[in-house]
Amino acid sequence: MTSSAYQQQLQSKIERIENQFSCYQPPQLEVFTSQEQHFRMRAEFRIWHEQDDMFYAMFERSTLDKSKKVIRIDEFPIADLRINQLMPVLLDAFKRIPALGHRLFEVHFLASLKGEMLVTLVYHRPIEPEWEVAAKELQQQLDIKLIGRSRKQKIVLSEEFIIEELQVLDQRYQYKQFESSFTQPNAKVCEKMLQWACEASNGAENDLLELYCGNGNFTLPLSKHFRRVLATEVAKSSVYAAQWNIEQNQIDNIQIARLSAEEFTQAYLGTREFRRLQEAGIDLQSYDFETVFVDPPRAGIDDDTLQLLQSFKRIIYISCNPDTLFENLKCLSQTHRITKFALFDQFPYTHHVECGVLLEKI
């Protein structure tokens, strides 16, 4: 992977996004680049066993007959440098220690800019007590966190999360990131996304509604730019992580509602009452919303929620799928115009791209 290869793929993304969204007459596209190597904080590999050897592997699917070809992975330049440094050390341990390497199926890495590392080992066999002895010794030796998984088994030797630390403008934020939960894979580009979103808030003095808040990734830095924040998230594990993150960062103007976007729309419009809001001490009538922040899943936003968004003065929309963003804008552009437009190269060397738009009421 060369610098020219990176620039070429980035330029093709820029042209695709500019052409796709030209009908909405957005302002000039702001482009936020990625590191060209060592940008991914997550990586997952199969462990391929061949006679007395084993190695990390991925699969390449044929475009002709859909068959899969095993690709041996000795290094993975797009992954965090510490993941690359750890890969051969772990592989050597798997080969030397039968309790660790026997019928090992997959290895999952999760790293943080703060320097923490969580490794999950997935087996096609029951995990025996001797695994735990060997894994604890390896964990201590390498200063990492290890988890063992097998069918109906999950053994956490120390903790099932790592702490990430992100710099946004002049402040650092700490986040608890759980094994197997969603986290932004490109941490440095994530910092750029967070800063862009904060600057797009434009010094709002009212309250912020956030839908799909996850672990509070955007919620924490955005809270500095609003009087109060009400953030919604339906997954219990993400709600727990968000609440820990709020307390850890000593932020006192955020409330979390465990509701989906669709449920919040029903609660906000008064068509349905939710005991979860009452139990959390959340009074929707006490909020003065002018701005809404959304970072929806790839499927985009449902029709009822889109209609709700149309009532807000300002919409900050981060999208991991430009196609569903384009479709959602068919509705939102009836009431709003795009005043900021951004591309974040979260996934270099793939066709995937993240976009950001700031929409203001016409």
mmCIF file with all atom_site columns, C-alpha atoms in Angstrom, residues 206-211 230 232 257 259-274 277 282-292 304-313:
data_model
loop_
_atom_site.group_PDB
_atom_site.id
_atom_site.type_symbol
_atom_site.label_atom_id
_atom_site.label_alt_id
_atom_site.label_comp_id
_atom_site.label_asym_id
_atom_site.label_entity_id
_atom_site.label_seq_id
_atom_site.pdbx_PDB_ins_code
_atom_site.Cartn_x
_atom_site.Cartn_y
_atom_site.Cartn_z
_atom_site.occupancy
_atom_site.B_iso_or_equiv
_atom_site.pdbx_formal_charge
_atom_site.auth_seq_id
_atom_site.auth_comp_id
_atom_site.auth_asym_id
_atom_site.auth_atom_id
_atom_site.pdbx_PDB_model_num
ATOM 1  C CA . ASN A 1 206 ? -30.507 25.382 23.896 1.00 0.00 ? 206 ASN A CA 1
ATOM 2  C CA . ASP A 1 207 ? -30.795 21.628 24.508 1.00 0.00 ? 207 ASP A CA 1
ATOM 3  C CA . LEU A 1 208 ? -29.628 18.762 22.291 1.00 0.00 ? 208 LEU A CA 1
ATOM 4  C CA . LEU A 1 209 ? -31.543 15.608 21.420 1.00 0.00 ? 209 LEU A CA 1
ATOM 5  C CA . GLU A 1 210 ? -29.341 12.705 20.295 1.00 0.00 ? 210 GLU A CA 1
ATOM 6  C CA . LEU A 1 211 ? -30.757 9.540  18.753 1.00 0.00 ? 211 LEU A CA 1
ATOM 7  C CA . LEU A 1 230 ? -31.036 13.947 26.168 1.00 0.00 ? 230 LEU A CA 1
ATOM 8  C CA . THR A 1 232 ? -31.415 7.761  23.422 1.00 0.00 ? 232 THR A CA 1
ATOM 9  C CA . ALA A 1 257 ? -33.218 7.312  27.764 1.00 0.00 ? 257 ALA A CA 1
ATOM 10 C CA . LEU A 1 259 ? -35.530 3.960  23.874 1.00 0.00 ? 259 LEU A CA 1
ATOM 11 C CA . SER A 1 260 ? -35.207 3.265  20.172 1.00 0.00 ? 260 SER A CA 1
ATOM 12 C CA . ALA A 1 261 ? -35.591 6.212  17.790 1.00 0.00 ? 261 ALA A CA 1
ATOM 13 C CA . GLU A 1 262 ? -39.085 4.981  16.909 1.00 0.00 ? 262 GLU A CA 1
ATOM 14 C CA . GLU A 1 263 ? -40.063 4.731  20.591 1.00 0.00 ? 263 GLU A CA 1
ATOM 15 C CA . PHE A 1 264 ? -38.705 8.199  21.337 1.00 0.00 ? 264 PHE A CA 1
ATOM 16 C CA . THR A 1 265 ? -40.793 9.616  18.492 1.00 0.00 ? 265 THR A CA 1
ATOM 17 C CA . GLN A 1 266 ? -43.909 8.054  20.056 1.00 0.00 ? 266 GLN A CA 1
ATOM 18 C CA . ALA A 1 267 ? -43.009 9.414  23.509 1.00 0.00 ? 267 ALA A CA 1
ATOM 19 C CA . TYR A 1 268 ? -42.156 12.900 22.213 1.00 0.00 ? 268 TYR A CA 1
ATOM 20 C CA . LEU A 1 269 ? -45.399 13.174 20.240 1.00 0.00 ? 269 LEU A CA 1
ATOM 21 C CA . GLY A 1 270 ? -47.387 11.880 23.224 1.00 0.00 ? 270 GLY A CA 1
ATOM 22 C CA . THR A 1 271 ? -48.822 8.871  21.385 1.00 0.00 ? 271 THR A CA 1
ATOM 23 C CA . ARG A 1 272 ? -47.368 6.404  23.910 1.00 0.00 ? 272 ARG A CA 1
ATOM 24 C CA . GLU A 1 273 ? -46.074 6.555  27.479 1.00 0.00 ? 273 GLU A CA 1
ATOM 25 C CA . PHE A 1 274 ? -42.943 4.735  28.622 1.00 0.00 ? 274 PHE A CA 1
ATOM 26 C CA . LEU A 1 277 ? -38.678 7.478  31.105 1.00 0.00 ? 277 LEU A CA 1
ATOM 27 C CA . ILE A 1 282 ? -36.752 12.126 32.475 1.00 0.00 ? 282 ILE A CA 1
ATOM 28 C CA . ASP A 1 283 ? -39.291 14.890 31.848 1.00 0.00 ? 283 ASP A CA 1
ATOM 29 C CA . LEU A 1 284 ? -39.476 15.536 28.108 1.00 0.00 ? 284 LEU A CA 1
ATOM 30 C CA . GLN A 1 285 ? -41.446 18.738 28.666 1.00 0.00 ? 285 GLN A CA 1
ATOM 31 C CA . SER A 1 286 ? -38.519 20.296 30.547 1.00 0.00 ? 286 SER A CA 1
ATOM 32 C CA . TYR A 1 287 ? -36.274 20.275 27.460 1.00 0.00 ? 287 TYR A CA 1
ATOM 33 C CA . ASP A 1 288 ? -35.916 23.116 24.968 1.00 0.00 ? 288 ASP A CA 1
ATOM 34 C CA . PHE A 1 289 ? -34.675 21.339 21.848 1.00 0.00 ? 289 PHE A CA 1
ATOM 35 C CA . GLU A 1 290 ? -33.459 23.202 18.791 1.00 0.00 ? 290 GLU A CA 1
ATOM 36 C CA . THR A 1 291 ? -30.764 20.795 17.617 1.00 0.00 ? 291 THR A CA 1
ATOM 37 C CA . VAL A 1 292 ? -30.911 17.046 17.022 1.00 0.00 ? 292 VAL A CA 1
ATOM 38 C CA . ASP A 1 304 ? -41.775 8.644  11.429 1.00 0.00 ? 304 ASP A CA 1
ATOM 39 C CA . THR A 1 305 ? -38.442 9.736  12.889 1.00 0.00 ? 305 THR A CA 1
ATOM 40 C CA . LEU A 1 306 ? -37.624 11.690 9.699  1.00 0.00 ? 306 LEU A CA 1
ATOM 41 C CA . GLN A 1 307 ? -40.876 13.609 10.142 1.00 0.00 ? 307 GLN A CA 1
ATOM 42 C CA . LEU A 1 308 ? -39.906 14.338 13.754 1.00 0.00 ? 308 LEU A CA 1
ATOM 43 C CA . LEU A 1 309 ? -36.489 15.642 12.632 1.00 0.00 ? 309 LEU A CA 1
ATOM 44 C CA . GLN A 1 310 ? -38.180 18.084 10.252 1.00 0.00 ? 310 GLN A CA 1
ATOM 45 C CA . SER A 1 311 ? -39.489 20.019 13.269 1.00 0.00 ? 311 SER A CA 1
ATOM 46 C CA . PHE A 1 312 ? -35.975 20.841 14.555 1.00 0.00 ? 312 PHE A CA 1
ATOM 47 C CA . LYS A 1 313 ? -34.136 24.041 13.708 1.00 0.00 ? 313 LYS A CA 1
#
